[in-house]
Amino acid sequence: GSQPPGVPADFPAQLAASMPDSRVVLDTSGPALTAAVTHPIPGLFVLRMDGEEAEGLAGRKLDTRADTADFAQGLVRQGVAQRVIVARGADGNVLAEAEHRLFAKAPKVEVRSTVGAGDSFVAAFVLALARGQSSAEALALGSAAAAAAVTTDATQLCRREDVDRLLPACTPVAV
């Protein structure tokens, strides 16, 4: 998300440099996101952004999943991160690696609040990877967690039973 006022745009790079043996996952916006793309953080494991942020960086609309995947994979191939994830809102999530591009559809749910959806996605994605699951499995779990999160009030977290119920609808496909 956004950084507090007064924090330098390159703070994520400074933080990553202070933890050289860590796998860094960056989900940020604004000047910090621009800095991470224009001055890549060495070894960045995952960079996540939403569709509007991706379009801002691309300088054009990313109307289709393929457009989004092309953009994300271009960032990977430029060395910005090992994986780039772009959240396409109610459509779903695109994940690009150097040789693979996946899309996980967002299940249809009643949206109560979008607060915390991105954080829920990142937490579930990282949890899946920490458990040794594949990028595809992590993308599915992250997508289910984000969808579960939007069904709750802004002051609540997603519920495991909702994530488990929504997970089958989030099976990734190549894009």
Backbone as a ProteinNet text record, in pm:
[ID]
protein_1_A
[PRIMARY]
GSQPPGVPADFPAQLAASMPDSRVVLDTSGPALTAAVTHPIPGLFVLRMDGEEAEGLAGRKLDTRADTADFAQGLVRQGVAQRVIVARGADGNVLAEAEHRLFAKAPKVEVRSTVGAGDSFVAAFVLALARGQSSAEALALGSAAAAAAVTTDATQLCRREDVDRLLPACTPVAV
[TERTIARY]
80.9	0	85.4	26.8	98.1	191.9	289.2	385.8	344.8	381.8	351.8	424.2	368.6	434.1	576.2	666.8	804.5	895.6	839.1	920.7	972.6	1102.3	1156.6	1102.8	1090.2	1036.4	1119.7	1248.9	1334	1342.7	1252.4	1255	1246.6	1159.3	1158	1294.3	1365.9	1499	1596.4	1587.6	1674	1645.6	1519.2	1480	1527.6	1507.3	1551.6	1703.2	1776.9	1922.8	1968.8	1888.9	1926.5	1898.5	1829.4	1794.8	1835.4	1963.6	2008	1968.3	1939	1902.3	1751.6	1674.5	1529	1467	1350.9	1271.7	1169.7	1187.3	1105.7	984.5	869.1	743.4	703	684.9	653.7	517.1	429.9	297.6	288.4	315.5	318.8	253.9	256.3	193.4	268	223.2	277.7	425.6	496	638.5	722.7	684.8	761.4	749.9	630.8	612.9	691.2	681.8	757.1	906.1	955.6	1098.4	1138.1	1053.5	1085.5	1090.4	1013.4	1013	1126	1150.1	1254	1394.5	1405.4	1534	1512.1	1511	1474.6	1554.7	1484.5	1544	1606.5	1736.9	1802	1736.1	1700.3	1645.8	1502.5	1430.1	1292.5	1214.1	1155.5	1088.4	951.4	870.8	737.3	709.6	653.2	600.7	452.9	367.8	223.4	169.6	73.2	8.8	-133.4	-213.6	-348.3	-348.5	-459.8	-469.7	-448.8	-502.7	-486.2	-338.7	-270.3	-126.5	-48.8	-85	-17.9	-39.3	-162	-188.7	-110.4	-96.2	-17.2	128.1	182.6	321.9	337.5	238.3	244	220	150.4	117.5	6.7	-72.7	-182.1	-280.6	-396.6	-496.5	-449.6	-477.2	-450.9	-588.2	-654.6	-794.4	-817.4	-724.2	-744.7	-647.5	-679.4	-588.9	-454	-457.3	-332.7	-250.4	-316	-244.9	-176	-249.4	-194.3	-78.4	-94.4	12.7	136	115.4	228.6	306	232.6	296.5	373.2	307.4	370.6	493.5	481.3	594.7	709.1	676.1	780.1	860	791.9	863.4	954.6	906.4	989.5	1113.2	1093.8	1205.5	1302.9	1256.2	1344.4	1421	1390.6	1460.2	1399.4	1275.5	1210.8	1179.8	1135.5	1104.7	1100.5	1110.4	1100.5	957	861.3	719.1	651.8	561	480.6	334.6	260	117.1	42.2	-60.9	-147.1	-289.5	-347.5	-486.1	-577.1	-667.2	-761.2	-899.6	-902.5	-1029	-1121.3	-1247.1	-1348.6	-1322.6	-1233	-1199.1	-1110.5	-1012	-920.1	-778.5	-681.8	-541.3	-453.9	-357.9	-260.9	-126.5	-59.9	75.5	165.3	278.2	373.9	509.7	571.1	709.7	780.7	909.1	983.7	925.2	881.9	834.4	687.8	618.5	479.5	393.1	267.6	169.2	40	-13.8	-133.7	-239.6	-364.7	-476.2	-565.1	-601.3	-697.6	-820.4	-932.5	-1058	-1101.7	-1157	-1214.7	-1356	-1386.8	-1523.2	-1623.9	-1744.1	-1849.9	-1895.9	-1882.3	-1923.1	-1992.7	-2065.1	-2125.3	-2019.8	-1986.4	-1880.7	-1938.7	-1878.3	-1916.7	-1813.9	-1685.6	-1577.3	-1453.5	-1382.7	-1257.9	-1136.9	-1157.5	-1046.5	-986.3	-857.2	-786.6	-779.1	-842.6	-840.6	-698.8	-626.4	-489.6	-398.6	-413.6	-332.7	-364.8	-492.8	-532.4	-473.2	-474.9	-414.2	-267.2	-193.2	-49.4	-22.3	-96.6	-74.6	-97	-204.8	-233.6	-132.5	-93.6	5.8	137.5	182.5	308.9	296.8	184.2	162.6	174.6	110.6	117.5	261.1	334.5	474.3	557.6	534.1	607.9	579	463.1	426	481.6	551.2	610.2	517.7	406.3	314.3	367.6	314.3	356.8	302.1	355.5	304.4	156.7	115.2	-25.7	-113	-69.9	-146.9	-150.1	-39.6	-33.7	-125.5	-129.6	-217.7	-364	-398.8	-535.8	-572.2	-485.3	-515.1	-524.4	-434.3	-440.2	-568.7	-610.2	-733.1	-855.1	-856.8	-968.5	-971.3	-854.6	-847.5	-894.7	-856.2	-900.4	-1051.9	-1105.4	-1249.9	-1322.1	-1267.5	-1328.4	-1323	-1214.9	-1198.9	-1304.2	-1339.8	-1436.3	-1578	-1601.5	-1734.9	-1755.7	-1651.6	-1660.9	-1659.9	-1699.2	-1689.2	-1541.8	-1514.8	-1377	-1297.9	-1366.2	-1297.5	-1269.5	-1307.2	-1289.1	-1192.4	-1134.2	-1046.8	-1129	-1069.7	-1137.7	-1144.3	-1241.6	-1259.8	-1210.9	-1141.6	-1086	-1192.7	-1307.8	-1412.1	-1457.6	-1456.2	-1490.9	-1381.5	-1256.4	-1144.5	-1154.2	-1174.1	-1183	-1299.8	-1412.6	-1530.4	-1507	-1434	-1412.1	-1294.9	-1204.2	-1081.6	-1106.1	-1201.4	-1220.9	-1254.5	-1310.5	-1347.1	-1226.7	-1112.4	-994.3	-883.5	-916.5	-815.4	-747.4	-614.7	-543.2	-541.7	-540.9	-527.9	-417.3	-359	-255.9	-320.4	-245.9	-294.3	-185.1
-118.7	0	125.3	232.1	359.8	367.7	453.4	475.9	599.2	603.4	722.8	845.7	964.3	1087.1	1095.8	1143.5	1163.4	1043.8	927.9	809.4	820.1	803.6	819.5	713.6	751.9	661.7	535.3	543.6	425.3	343.4	368.3	293.2	142.4	93	-52.4	-106.1	-31.8	-75.6	-74.1	28	34	-84.1	-113	-223.3	-356.5	-377.6	-501.3	-516.6	-407.5	-413.2	-449.9	-414.7	-446.1	-591.5	-663.6	-803.9	-886.7	-898.8	-959.4	-1105.7	-1178.1	-1319	-1341.5	-1234.6	-1245.4	-1242.9	-1305.6	-1297.2	-1186.6	-1076.2	-956.6	-955.3	-931.7	-914.8	-769.5	-698.5	-556	-529.1	-473.1	-427.7	-283	-192.6	-51.1	28.3	159.1	244.4	376.4	461.4	596.3	600	698.4	714.5	591.3	517	397.1	289.9	275.4	179.9	223.7	349.5	401.7	381.2	408.2	389.1	242.8	151.6	8.4	-39.8	24.5	-14	54.4	182.1	254.5	224.2	188	149.4	17.3	-93.8	-222.4	-258.7	-322	-370.2	-506	-520.5	-647.4	-766.4	-866.3	-989.5	-982.1	-875.5	-862.9	-987.8	-1052.4	-1180.6	-1162	-1069.6	-1043.8	-894.6	-843.1	-707	-718.6	-660.5	-664.3	-522.2	-506.4	-375.7	-398.9	-293.4	-307	-262.1	-284.8	-255.3	-109.5	-20.5	123.2	163.1	108.6	137.3	82.9	-36.5	-95.4	-9.6	37.7	123	253.7	307.2	428.9	407.3	294.1	262.9	233.1	165	129.3	249.7	349.1	466	440	336.3	301	210.3	192	101.1	-43.2	-125.1	-268.7	-336.2	-332	-372.8	-522.3	-602.1	-747	-812.1	-934.1	-1011.7	-1029.9	-1050.6	-1066.4	-937.9	-822.9	-694.5	-683.9	-720.2	-713.6	-809.7	-931.2	-1031.4	-987.6	-927.8	-877.1	-772.6	-680	-575	-635	-722.8	-782.5	-864.7	-944.4	-1026	-938.8	-828.3	-734.2	-682.4	-652.9	-608.4	-717.8	-840.8	-953.1	-963.9	-958.6	-975.1	-856.8	-741.6	-626	-635.8	-736.8	-753.6	-677.9	-632.2	-557.4	-649.8	-771.9	-870	-1008.5	-1110.8	-1247.9	-1283	-1222.4	-1241.2	-1105.5	-1078.5	-956.5	-998.5	-945.5	-973.3	-842.5	-848.9	-733.5	-775.7	-705.4	-728.8	-654.2	-727.5	-668.2	-651.9	-630.6	-607.6	-726.9	-701.9	-807	-911	-881.1	-977.4	-1088.3	-1054	-1153.1	-1100.3	-1191.4	-1156.2	-1222.2	-1145.9	-1195.6	-1207.5	-1319.7	-1340.7	-1371.3	-1303	-1329.7	-1361.9	-1464.2	-1499.4	-1494.1	-1520.3	-1508.8	-1596.1	-1716.6	-1809.6	-1848.7	-1799.4	-1838.6	-1716.6	-1726.2	-1621.5	-1691.2	-1653	-1716.9	-1613.3	-1657	-1573.4	-1655.5	-1597.6	-1659.5	-1569.7	-1624.5	-1551.3	-1521.2	-1403.5	-1369.2	-1426.8	-1502.1	-1554.2	-1441.6	-1462.1	-1362.6	-1366.8	-1254.4	-1243.5	-1109.8	-1099.2	-972	-889.5	-773.9	-690.1	-601.7	-613.8	-526.8	-415.6	-449.2	-350.8	-408.1	-323.1	-369.1	-348.6	-289.4	-266.5	-400.4	-412.8	-533.2	-643.2	-625.2	-730.8	-755.8	-649.3	-665.8	-726.7	-683.2	-739.5	-887.3	-922.4	-1063.1	-1145.1	-1088.2	-1157.8	-1186.2	-1082.8	-1098.7	-1200.3	-1191.3	-1284.1	-1428.3	-1454.1	-1590.9	-1638	-1550	-1584.4	-1625.1	-1544.4	-1572.9	-1700.6	-1718.6	-1839.7	-1963.6	-1961.6	-2076.5	-2104.4	-2000.3	-2020.8	-2073.3	-2021	-2067.3	-2214.6	-2260	-2401.2	-2489.6	-2428.4	-2505	-2525.6	-2453.5	-2466.4	-2390.9	-2423.6	-2360.8	-2218.4	-2145.1	-2010.4	-2015.1	-2116	-2128.7	-2150.2	-2236.4	-2261.5	-2136.6	-2065.5	-1942	-1835.9	-1826.3	-1730.7	-1762.6	-1890.2	-1930.7	-1897	-1930.4	-1903.4	-1753.2	-1675.7	-1530.7	-1473.8	-1523.1	-1474.8	-1508.9	-1629.1	-1669	-1584.7	-1556.5	-1475	-1332.5	-1275.8	-1139.9	-1136.5	-1237	-1242.9	-1260.3	-1342.9	-1362.1	-1232.7	-1159.4	-1035.3	-931.8	-923.4	-820.5	-851.9	-972.8	-1009	-968.9	-916.5	-878	-726.4	-680.3	-537.3	-497.7	-371	-321	-346.5	-367.1	-389	-536.6	-624.8	-768.5	-824.5	-938	-1010.2	-1113.3	-1170.4	-1278.8	-1400	-1484.3	-1604.4	-1726.5	-1816.4	-1934.2	-2015.6	-2031.3	-2111.7	-2048.2	-1915.4	-1848	-1867.8	-1859.4	-1882.6	-2024.4	-2121.3	-2261.5	-2282.8	-2217.1	-2230.5	-2167.9	-2055.6	-1982.8	-2036.3	-2108.1	-2153.7	-2231.2	-2323.5	-2396.7	-2307.6	-2190.4	-2099.4	-2018.8	-2034	-1951.6	-2028.3	-2137.8	-2219.3	-2139.8	-2125.4	-2046.6	-2114.7	-2031	-2075.5	-1994.2	-2049.8	-1977.2	-1860	-1751	-1634.7	-1584.4
0	0	0	41.6	43	162.3	150.9	258.9	338.2	464.9	544.9	489.8	513.7	467.9	523.4	439.3	481.3	460.6	429.6	403.8	260.5	239.5	104	7.8	-118.5	-220.3	-234.3	-204.2	-218.1	-88.8	6.1	131.3	109.8	19.5	-2.5	-46.5	-129.2	-172.6	-55.3	29.7	147.6	240.7	261.1	347.6	291.2	161.6	97.5	108.3	91.3	100.3	241.4	341.3	479.5	514.4	425.5	448.7	326.3	299.6	173.8	154.1	259.1	244.8	247.7	237.1	243.6	104.5	93.6	-29.1	-5.8	-73.8	-51	-143.8	-82.4	-154.7	-135.8	-245.5	-239	-299.9	-218.6	-263.6	-219.5	-310.9	-277.5	-389.2	-376.9	-477.2	-485.9	-576.5	-588.2	-618	-560	-588	-553.4	-449.7	-413	-521	-579.2	-688.4	-811	-844	-958.6	-939	-819	-790.2	-804.5	-758.2	-766.3	-911.2	-999.2	-1139.5	-1215.8	-1189.3	-1263.6	-1213.2	-1086.5	-1026.9	-954.4	-1030.2	-972	-846.3	-755.1	-630.4	-660.7	-645	-679	-607.8	-687.7	-632.5	-582.9	-615.5	-567.8	-606.2	-507.4	-527.3	-593.1	-540.3	-595	-590.2	-698.4	-702.2	-735.6	-650.4	-671.9	-682.9	-772.5	-790.6	-838.9	-836.9	-891.8	-1037.7	-1103.1	-1245.9	-1279.7	-1197.7	-1222.1	-1211.4	-1113.4	-1099.1	-1218.5	-1263.9	-1380	-1504.1	-1523.1	-1639.4	-1631.4	-1511	-1493.6	-1531.6	-1490.1	-1524.5	-1673.4	-1729.4	-1871.4	-1960.9	-1906.8	-1987	-2087.1	-2062.4	-2153	-2079.5	-2138.5	-2083.8	-2102	-2005.5	-2013.9	-2011.7	-2126.7	-2135.4	-2116.7	-2163.3	-2157.6	-2059.9	-2025.3	-1939.6	-2008.4	-2139.3	-2214.7	-2211.7	-2224.2	-2214	-2078.3	-1974	-1839	-1824.5	-1875.6	-1866.4	-1945.5	-2063.3	-2142.7	-2063.3	-2002.1	-1922.8	-1805.3	-1730.5	-1612.4	-1650.6	-1755.1	-1796.9	-1849.4	-1911.6	-1954.7	-1836.3	-1725.7	-1605.6	-1551.8	-1553.9	-1507.9	-1596.1	-1724.8	-1818.9	-1814.2	-1765.9	-1746.1	-1613.3	-1533.8	-1406.9	-1290.7	-1303.9	-1196.3	-1078.8	-1106	-1001.5	-1065.3	-981.7	-1031.4	-1070.1	-1000.2	-1026.9	-1017.3	-1108.7	-1101.1	-1102.5	-1006.7	-995	-1015.4	-1099.6	-1119.8	-1084.6	-987.9	-949	-1044.9	-1108.3	-1204.1	-1141.6	-1011.5	-941.8	-949.9	-982.2	-985.6	-1094.7	-1189.1	-1293.7	-1238	-1156.4	-1102	-1096.2	-1096.1	-1078.6	-1184.6	-1235.1	-1332	-1262	-1283.7	-1233.1	-1351.5	-1359.4	-1466.3	-1406.6	-1462.3	-1435.1	-1569.7	-1572.9	-1698.4	-1809.4	-1775.7	-1878.6	-1864	-1760.6	-1737.2	-1709.2	-1752.4	-1726	-1686.7	-1571.5	-1520.4	-1485.5	-1493.8	-1453.2	-1362.2	-1247.6	-1157.3	-1151.6	-1192	-1193.5	-1050.2	-1030.9	-901	-895.3	-790.5	-781	-758.8	-805.1	-787.1	-641.8	-573.7	-433.8	-413.4	-304.8	-268.4	-195.9	-249.8	-193.7	-83.4	33.9	145.8	163.8	146.3	157.1	90.4	18.1	-44.8	45	162.7	255.5	295.8	279.2	321	217	102.1	0.9	-50.8	-80.7	-129.1	-24.1	99.3	207.9	227.5	217	229.6	116	-5.4	-119.2	-90.7	-52.7	-30.4	80.7	189.7	301.9	258.7	186.6	142.6	38.7	-51.7	-154.3	-88.5	5.6	75.3	158.8	224.9	303.8	216.4	100.2	10	-33.9	-69.7	-110.2	5.8	126.2	244.2	273.1	234.5	251.9	140.9	45.2	-64.1	-182.4	-185.7	-297.5	-418.8	-534.5	-660.1	-670.2	-766.3	-792.9	-829.6	-904.7	-943.7	-820.3	-730.5	-608.5	-520.4	-515.6	-436.4	-496.3	-629.1	-695.7	-665.3	-670.1	-640	-495.8	-401.8	-261.5	-235.8	-293.5	-278.4	-334.6	-450	-512.3	-426.9	-371.4	-284.7	-157.3	-101	20.9	-5.4	-117.9	-152.2	-170.2	-239.1	-259.2	-126.1	-38.3	93.4	174.6	160.6	237	199.9	72.5	31.9	77.5	126.3	174.9	320.5	384.6	525.4	538.8	656.7	685.9	689.3	669.7	663.5	791.2	900.8	1028.4	1054.7	961.5	980.6	878.2	912.4	820.6	744	641.6	572.3	665.5	639.3	721.6	643.6	714.4	648.3	575.9	637.6	573.4	441.8	434.3	309.3	204.8	247.6	154.8	99.7	187.1	143.8	46.9	72	-13.7	-151.5	-155.5	-280.5	-362.4	-298.9	-365.1	-495.4	-501.4	-627.9	-747.7	-724	-832.9	-882.6	-816.5	-847.4	-916.8	-981	-1047.5	-1158.1	-1150.9	-1253.6	-1390.5	-1492	-1629.6	-1695.3	-1798.7	-1872.8	-1946.4	-1955	-2028.3	-2121.1
[MASK]
+++++++++++++++++++++++++++++++++++++++++++++++++++++++++++++++++++++++++++++++++++++++++++++++++++++++++++++++++++++++++++++++++++++++++++++++++++++++++++++++++++++++++++++++

